[in-house]
Amino acid sequence: MNLSVQYLWLIPALPLLAAGIGALTPRSGKAIAAGATIGAMGLAFVLSCGALVTALKDPAAHLVANFTWFELGHSAVRLGWLLDPLTALMCVMVTFVGLLIFIFSTGYMHEDANFTRFFCFLSLFAAAMLGILIANSLLLLFISWELVGLASYLLIGFWFHKPAAAAAAKKAFITTRIGDLGFLLGMLWLSDATGSLLFYDAGKGVLETSALTALVTQTTVGGLAVSTAIGLLLFCGAAGKSGQFPLHVWLPDAMEGPTPVSALIHAATMVAAGVFLIARVYPLMSADQAIATAPLHALSVVAAIGAITALLGAVIAVAQNDIKRILAFSTVSQLGYMMLALGVGSWVAAIFHLLTHAFFKALLFLAAGSVIHAAHHEQDIRQLGGLKGPLKVTFATFAIGMMALAGVPFVFSGFWSKEAILHAAHGWNVSHLPFYAGLVAVVLTAFYMTRLVAEAFFGQARSPASEHAHESPAVMTVPLVLLAICAVLLGFLGTPYWPWLQHTLDPKFHSEPGGGGLMVTSIVLVALGIGSGWAVYGRRLRAKASAPDPIEAKVPDLFAALAARLGFDELYAATVGRLNTFLADAADVFDRYIWDGAVRLLAGLGQFTGNVTRETDENLVNGGFDATSEQLKSTAKTYSRAQTGDTHGYLMLVALGFVLLVLAVMLGGTR
Amino acid sequence: MNALPWTIYLSFAGSALALVAGARSAANARWVALLTALAGGVVSLFAAREFTPGPGLQTIVNLPWIRELGIRYHLAADGISLTMVVLTGLAATAGILFSWNIKDRAGEFFALYLALIGGVYGVFLSADAFVLFVFYEIAIVPKYFLIAIWGSKNREYAAMKLVLYSFAGSAVMLGGLLWAYGAAGGRSFALNDLAAAAVNFSRGDQIGMFALVFFGFAVLAGMFPFHTWAPTGHAAAPTAASMLLAGVVMKLGAYGCLRVAMPLFPVGLAFWQPAIAWLAIAGILYAGLVALVQDDFKFVIGYSSVSHMGFVLLGLAAANSQSVAGAVLQMYSHGIIAGLLFAVVGRMVYERTHTRRLVDLRAMPLHRLLPFAALTFVIAGLASMGMPGFSGFPAELTILIGTWKTSPLWALFAASGILVAAAFTLRAIQVSFFGTTDKSVPASAVDHRPFEPITWAEKAGTVLLVAATVYIGLKPDALLNWITPALNSPLFQAALKGGTP
Amino acid sequence: MSLSPLQLCLLFSSALFCVGLIGALSRSNTILVLLGIELMLNAANINFIAFWRFGPAPAAGTGVVFVLFSIAVAAAEAAVGLALVIAVYRHQKNIRLQEANRLKG
């Protein structure tokens, strides 16, 4: 069966359709929502296999199908699909793991009132994640990237009535968006520098020789090649999404979401998107390797951050008590490994580890989910204990996952992929520090996983919840078994003796000789980790939940610091958070009092002028007029007294006047 | 195309009719208003279908008006005006659907509302600076009454502040126009004639004229630091008026900047470009930060409007084809999204809960009492923070692509504005609708405060606006195919070339 | 001494005038005051006739016309005056002139 690249969009479109169906299904339609989601995912899995068949015909080819999204002036914004072995393998992994997790979720979530909404969000996530994988355009990748972030936000905050979940959702979204800011800027820069965002476009794409040459030859601030600067900006986005130091703080908190979500999004797929992004733009990231004199190589930064993260995650995981938190920090650490592999130049090793990690970490999370489900939502390993009896399948599969993660030699997939990374790190000619960081992390990983298993599954039940634990239904255990099988077998695709995966991903790959000594070292280290873990936690098993941790008893300060995750959250709250609050408050006060005050002052000034003119008008201008009329009135009053109303008096006056008149005429008659 | 002026005439006629019909019953006035707005929208869509995108304004009506001053009643349209006209039709229709519950003096309310719409249509279609100014003033006056009569708390203050700001802005702008008119010989107010004459103005004159005209218009676009009218005005206005205010009236200012100030005085643009860009960036970040700590739900949205309009102004300031096309797209996008946000806050929530304080809303399990409103707000919030799939994403993306070409530093600051937008939007969503846990509020409390259910009018309006933003989010071509050719006109090209530093 | 007819007439009219004046001034009944005023008017009428009859141009009928006017005016005045009296009576139930002083300023 083949799937040509033109129809590649069907892979994400199917889950998207399922998300639409889920959104329109009423709450009671659990079967419809789950059926649509699982059916769409199953079909997408089949299509992905078809795509893999197509891609394997010529592993070196990049099959593309591009189209114009919109015209913008003289340039056009173009999107497209890309099919190569990387895409196809990732698609198969995501759809397969996703399918199993969806099936598991029908059991895990079947009592939740918002079952349909959950499956709608899951489908949305799957669609967006597959969109990232098939994108042949940095823009389409960014779009899907944002949608993945949105789905992650919705799913972490799925139980939003828990304040911790709501806060964790917001934290995850904002923290990853900080990284995305770098991604966005890198994308803008790339678009400006090359005029395109397509990866492969018949010689004009940004990952093809002509564009890369142009990017490497230009330099920018600090003498960096433009490609280095863009690569570092893109890495910001990858670091945010993949929980790399210093943006790792959101990932452990994201465990507030339902456990299948943690398994799918925060262990197997989404967090690996950052690794995938760097692998995808690897030609761009490694372009500056050509200039030996460059002040900084993008990949060196990636390696350094990866090494720090790998170590940091492993160290903090040692002192966590929540079963999911331990796994979360282990995810952080393993993602650091992958970044380390990318940084030291072996992107195939990174993808190999990504694939194996996806399976065994999904397995671990689902098994942890099964434990949590069985133990009535008890997640504290101190409260568990003695679960290996009642939960036989869960215990067996969890143990397989644990051994894969710890890197138990030869049988388990994690061993081979980790070996590939350590091998590449050993061969890196810039510095050996990442290699040593990786070795320390190997010991620590084996140690804390042994602690987890010993505490949770051995000994006696330490709380009523774990006493009454019972095995989960088949709908949950069957996916566990399938994942466990994959967690074992997958490693054999990439052993140094038959590096099929490496050759498929990168036809130019050639394995370097001399891995034997290294393999022995790492086997010794794994044995050391497991042995010391068993020595501390396994020989004297915890008797009751409140008993102190053996390490805590020895070095309480260190343990407390690790349990508090080395204070990164507090540090950010005290710096970035405080600064932000301060700025916001300052701006608010500014707006409320200064700008608004200025306006009110102006208005007040206007009112004041108004009052002044009113006073002038009333007292000066009107005053003269009023005084005159007042005078007139009083005069009139005086004279009106002559008006007595006595008619006889008037007549008398008339007569008197007449007499006077007559007299005057008579006396003046001589005139 | 030739039908476009009917949007203006229909609105004014509908305004008079609504006044008459309102004397009988509120329902009559409502229906008259809805039909008028719908007719306007339909006319604009029909006109859009016949429209052939191309550079330059395509004249529709050109009659002498005041011969002595050379003023002509000149209406014309290009892709940019058409975009704005379509936006106005959508926003007006939705606004009426969301004011279906107005009972108090409904006739007058809808009459003023339609008069405002008529003025807005007029501004978007004017090709004569004087006619544009007249329509602009017509649009300002009804705003005052809409807020002062039907507004909520603090309405007189808000209405007065808004009108004083608007008039101060338009007075400054008129001053600039008259200066240009006089300097051009006082023969014509037509934009083309003014632009032709402006080529011969001295650099100093152009700089002065541009400052007066641009900043005069920018006041109404909510440019920092002349933005304080916007949040208070939005918050005090009745729902439909805030929808219009944010949806189209703020666009009048930005449209004026683009249509009048920039093509007329390219030299002035080149001089003022950095100042405008930095003010726009300040507006984006500053308003975003202020929105982060507001207690009043409507103020959050009001400040977010200012923040988003900052993107429009930044796109204009960056002055290249991409950024300006993005700015026009953002005008459309913000018009729709802000309308939706105000509809949720003002109509769906406030009219039922009678509080806008986030503290009070937090205490109510609103996601259970008003699930439709919660869903709508989540969608609108996502659109507002620039999620792909909604119109805000291509708009802000194109603005940033364009801005990067002019100055990467501006793009850097503006992009961090998106981060702030995500922060305050998420805060608003969580605090307002998902603040209370299911368990802390007993079921009886939910039953005892039954809110009136969401009406069909609200649902219709929501569907209209969501469809408008999603459609453009998936297919920005639908508008960009009108906008980009319009920017190829010689007038705009002069500005855009003159604008590159 | 012998008096000319004109002088006799004037003496008579003066007497009549004085009678009217004294009547108008001394009476408190408003109607009687009005009667006094009528007498004074008639005295004036007699003067008109006398000066016309014994004047330089007795041919033209000016005196008679004057008197006719004067009588018409007197009639009108009497009518208005009596109407006023009735109005006053209605108002204060008597027609004493001294009491009709409420319109003073």
PDB file of C-alpha atoms in Angstrom, chain A residues 27 68-75 77 139 142-144 146-147 149-150 153-154 160-163 165-167 169-170 173-174 177-178 181 184-193 197 233 580-581 583-588 590-592 595-596 599-600, chain B residues 157 161 165 224-225 227-228 231 286 289-290 292-295 303 321-322 325-326 367 378 382 385-388 393-394 397-398 400-401 404-405 411-412 415-416 418-419 422-423 426-427 429-430 434 436-439 473-477 480-481 484 488:
ATOM      1  CA  ARG A  27     -22.310  14.391  26.633  1.00  0.00           C
ATOM      2  CA  THR A  68      -0.019  28.880  -1.904  1.00  0.00           C
ATOM      3  CA  TRP A  69      -1.904  29.895   1.206  1.00  0.00           C
ATOM      4  CA  PHE A  70      -2.175  33.567   0.421  1.00  0.00           C
ATOM      5  CA  GLU A  71      -0.533  36.176  -1.740  1.00  0.00           C
ATOM      6  CA  LEU A  72       1.196  39.019  -0.015  1.00  0.00           C
ATOM      7  CA  GLY A  73       2.352  41.770  -2.263  1.00  0.00           C
ATOM      8  CA  HIS A  74       5.043  40.416  -4.487  1.00  0.00           C
ATOM      9  CA  SER A  75       5.653  37.369  -2.401  1.00  0.00           C
ATOM     10  CA  VAL A  77       2.988  32.658   1.720  1.00  0.00           C
ATOM     11  CA  LEU A 139       4.894  28.337   8.982  1.00  0.00           C
ATOM     12  CA  PHE A 142       4.412  26.808  13.588  1.00  0.00           C
ATOM     13  CA  ILE A 143       0.654  26.801  13.100  1.00  0.00           C
ATOM     14  CA  SER A 144       0.406  23.168  14.150  1.00  0.00           C
ATOM     15  CA  GLU A 146       0.577  26.549  18.347  1.00  0.00           C
ATOM     16  CA  LEU A 147      -2.435  24.270  18.038  1.00  0.00           C
ATOM     17  CA  GLY A 149       0.157  24.026  22.596  1.00  0.00           C
ATOM     18  CA  LEU A 150      -3.515  24.918  22.710  1.00  0.00           C
ATOM     19  CA  TYR A 153      -3.409  23.723  27.517  1.00  0.00           C
ATOM     20  CA  LEU A 154      -6.930  22.402  27.226  1.00  0.00           C
ATOM     21  CA  PHE A 160      -9.981  22.890  35.706  1.00  0.00           C
ATOM     22  CA  HIS A 161     -11.895  22.688  38.956  1.00  0.00           C
ATOM     23  CA  LYS A 162      -8.589  21.736  40.544  1.00  0.00           C
ATOM     24  CA  PRO A 163      -6.798  25.078  41.014  1.00  0.00           C
ATOM     25  CA  ALA A 165      -4.556  22.046  37.150  1.00  0.00           C
ATOM     26  CA  ALA A 166      -5.779  25.455  36.012  1.00  0.00           C
ATOM     27  CA  ALA A 167      -2.542  27.072  37.139  1.00  0.00           C
ATOM     28  CA  ALA A 169      -2.295  24.751  32.234  1.00  0.00           C
ATOM     29  CA  LYS A 170      -1.643  28.458  32.203  1.00  0.00           C
ATOM     30  CA  PHE A 173       0.966  27.663  27.852  1.00  0.00           C
ATOM     31  CA  ILE A 174       2.799  30.823  28.834  1.00  0.00           C
ATOM     32  CA  ARG A 177       4.926  30.660  24.431  1.00  0.00           C
ATOM     33  CA  ILE A 178       8.062  32.343  25.699  1.00  0.00           C
ATOM     34  CA  LEU A 181       8.428  33.952  20.733  1.00  0.00           C
ATOM     35  CA  LEU A 184       8.331  33.251  15.692  1.00  0.00           C
ATOM     36  CA  LEU A 185      11.208  35.689  15.437  1.00  0.00           C
ATOM     37  CA  GLY A 186      13.440  33.059  13.877  1.00  0.00           C
ATOM     38  CA  MET A 187      10.727  32.359  11.370  1.00  0.00           C
ATOM     39  CA  LEU A 188      10.327  36.045  10.529  1.00  0.00           C
ATOM     40  CA  TRP A 189      14.043  36.401  10.089  1.00  0.00           C
ATOM     41  CA  LEU A 190      14.248  33.320   7.921  1.00  0.00           C
ATOM     42  CA  SER A 191      11.380  34.529   5.809  1.00  0.00           C
ATOM     43  CA  ASP A 192      13.037  37.901   5.399  1.00  0.00           C
ATOM     44  CA  ALA A 193      16.459  36.455   4.629  1.00  0.00           C
ATOM     45  CA  LEU A 197       9.528  29.270   4.537  1.00  0.00           C
ATOM     46  CA  LEU A 233      15.933  31.411  17.837  1.00  0.00           C
ATOM     47  CA  ASN A 580       5.832  41.237  35.250  1.00  0.00           C
ATOM     48  CA  THR A 581       3.434  42.006  38.068  1.00  0.00           C
ATOM     49  CA  LEU A 583       5.316  46.324  35.257  1.00  0.00           C
ATOM     50  CA  ALA A 584       1.638  45.575  34.928  1.00  0.00           C
ATOM     51  CA  ASP A 585       0.785  47.318  38.166  1.00  0.00           C
ATOM     52  CA  ALA A 586       2.972  50.247  37.274  1.00  0.00           C
ATOM     53  CA  ALA A 587       1.331  50.562  33.886  1.00  0.00           C
ATOM     54  CA  ASP A 588      -2.076  50.354  35.492  1.00  0.00           C
ATOM     55  CA  PHE A 590       0.258  55.087  35.296  1.00  0.00           C
ATOM     56  CA  ASP A 591      -2.847  54.797  33.196  1.00  0.00           C
ATOM     57  CA  ARG A 592      -5.229  55.350  36.040  1.00  0.00           C
ATOM     58  CA  TRP A 595      -2.692  59.674  31.915  1.00  0.00           C
ATOM     59  CA  ASP A 596      -6.147  59.814  33.311  1.00  0.00           C
ATOM     60  CA  VAL A 599      -7.001  64.310  31.323  1.00  0.00           C
ATOM     61  CA  ARG A 600      -8.837  65.105  34.523  1.00  0.00           C
TER      62      ARG A 600
ATOM     63  CA  TYR B 157     -17.932  60.912  32.238  1.00  0.00           C
ATOM     64  CA  LYS B 161     -14.292  62.015  27.574  1.00  0.00           C
ATOM     65  CA  TYR B 165     -11.052  63.265  22.592  1.00  0.00           C
ATOM     66  CA  PHE B 224      -0.821  55.461  22.955  1.00  0.00           C
ATOM     67  CA  PRO B 225      -0.831  57.899  24.797  1.00  0.00           C
ATOM     68  CA  HIS B 227      -5.879  55.894  24.296  1.00  0.00           C
ATOM     69  CA  THR B 228      -7.498  56.493  27.655  1.00  0.00           C
ATOM     70  CA  PRO B 231     -11.240  51.623  27.871  1.00  0.00           C
ATOM     71  CA  TYR B 286       1.607  48.871  27.806  1.00  0.00           C
ATOM     72  CA  LEU B 289       0.232  44.893  30.769  1.00  0.00           C
ATOM     73  CA  VAL B 290      -2.556  47.108  32.036  1.00  0.00           C
ATOM     74  CA  LEU B 292      -3.276  41.983  32.988  1.00  0.00           C
ATOM     75  CA  VAL B 293      -4.274  43.622  36.269  1.00  0.00           C
ATOM     76  CA  GLN B 294      -7.746  44.974  35.617  1.00  0.00           C
ATOM     77  CA  ASP B 295     -10.580  44.038  37.936  1.00  0.00           C
ATOM     78  CA  TYR B 303      -7.305  47.539  26.984  1.00  0.00           C
ATOM     79  CA  SER B 321       3.162  46.387   1.226  1.00  0.00           C
ATOM     80  CA  GLN B 322       3.160  43.430   3.590  1.00  0.00           C
ATOM     81  CA  ALA B 325      -1.824  44.762   4.052  1.00  0.00           C
ATOM     82  CA  GLY B 326      -1.474  43.049   7.406  1.00  0.00           C
ATOM     83  CA  HIS B 367     -19.140  27.707  32.843  1.00  0.00           C
ATOM     84  CA  VAL B 378     -12.917  30.740  24.891  1.00  0.00           C
ATOM     85  CA  LEU B 382      -8.158  32.177  21.404  1.00  0.00           C
ATOM     86  CA  MET B 385      -4.440  35.862  21.281  1.00  0.00           C
ATOM     87  CA  GLY B 386      -3.659  35.045  17.677  1.00  0.00           C
ATOM     88  CA  MET B 387      -4.270  31.303  17.508  1.00  0.00           C
ATOM     89  CA  PRO B 388      -3.887  29.854  14.037  1.00  0.00           C
ATOM     90  CA  PHE B 393      -3.098  34.904  13.151  1.00  0.00           C
ATOM     91  CA  PRO B 394      -2.552  35.756   9.469  1.00  0.00           C
ATOM     92  CA  LEU B 397       1.812  37.341  11.092  1.00  0.00           C
ATOM     93  CA  THR B 398       1.758  39.531   7.996  1.00  0.00           C
ATOM     94  CA  LEU B 400       5.265  41.032  11.742  1.00  0.00           C
ATOM     95  CA  ILE B 401       6.681  39.786   8.445  1.00  0.00           C
ATOM     96  CA  TRP B 404      10.693  42.743  10.251  1.00  0.00           C
ATOM     97  CA  LYS B 405      11.626  44.025   6.804  1.00  0.00           C
ATOM     98  CA  ALA B 411       9.151  43.133  15.295  1.00  0.00           C
ATOM     99  CA  LEU B 412      10.909  41.774  18.375  1.00  0.00           C
ATOM    100  CA  ALA B 415       6.067  39.848  19.042  1.00  0.00           C
ATOM    101  CA  SER B 416       6.489  39.940  22.793  1.00  0.00           C
ATOM    102  CA  ILE B 418       1.611  38.467  21.605  1.00  0.00           C
ATOM    103  CA  LEU B 419       2.988  36.821  24.723  1.00  0.00           C
ATOM    104  CA  ALA B 422      -1.818  35.298  25.765  1.00  0.00           C
ATOM    105  CA  ALA B 423      -1.248  36.014  29.439  1.00  0.00           C
ATOM    106  CA  LEU B 426      -5.889  33.257  29.681  1.00  0.00           C
ATOM    107  CA  ARG B 427      -6.270  35.084  32.960  1.00  0.00           C
ATOM    108  CA  ILE B 429     -10.852  33.155  30.657  1.00  0.00           C
ATOM    109  CA  GLN B 430      -9.889  31.334  33.804  1.00  0.00           C
ATOM    110  CA  PHE B 434     -13.715  28.810  35.162  1.00  0.00           C
ATOM    111  CA  THR B 436     -15.167  28.377  40.764  1.00  0.00           C
ATOM    112  CA  THR B 437     -14.785  24.706  41.303  1.00  0.00           C
ATOM    113  CA  ASP B 438     -17.765  22.501  40.809  1.00  0.00           C
ATOM    114  CA  LYS B 439     -17.551  21.313  44.334  1.00  0.00           C
ATOM    115  CA  GLY B 473      -8.355  32.758   9.360  1.00  0.00           C
ATOM    116  CA  LEU B 474      -8.360  29.836   6.982  1.00  0.00           C
ATOM    117  CA  LYS B 475      -8.558  31.816   3.780  1.00  0.00           C
ATOM    118  CA  PRO B 476      -6.958  35.222   4.259  1.00  0.00           C
ATOM    119  CA  ASP B 477      -6.753  35.403   0.494  1.00  0.00           C
ATOM    120  CA  LEU B 480      -5.823  40.044   0.786  1.00  0.00           C
ATOM    121  CA  ASN B 481      -6.774  39.680  -2.865  1.00  0.00           C
ATOM    122  CA  THR B 484      -2.867  43.999  -1.989  1.00  0.00           C
ATOM    123  CA  ASN B 488      -0.250  49.078  -5.742  1.00  0.00           C
TER     124      ASN B 488
END
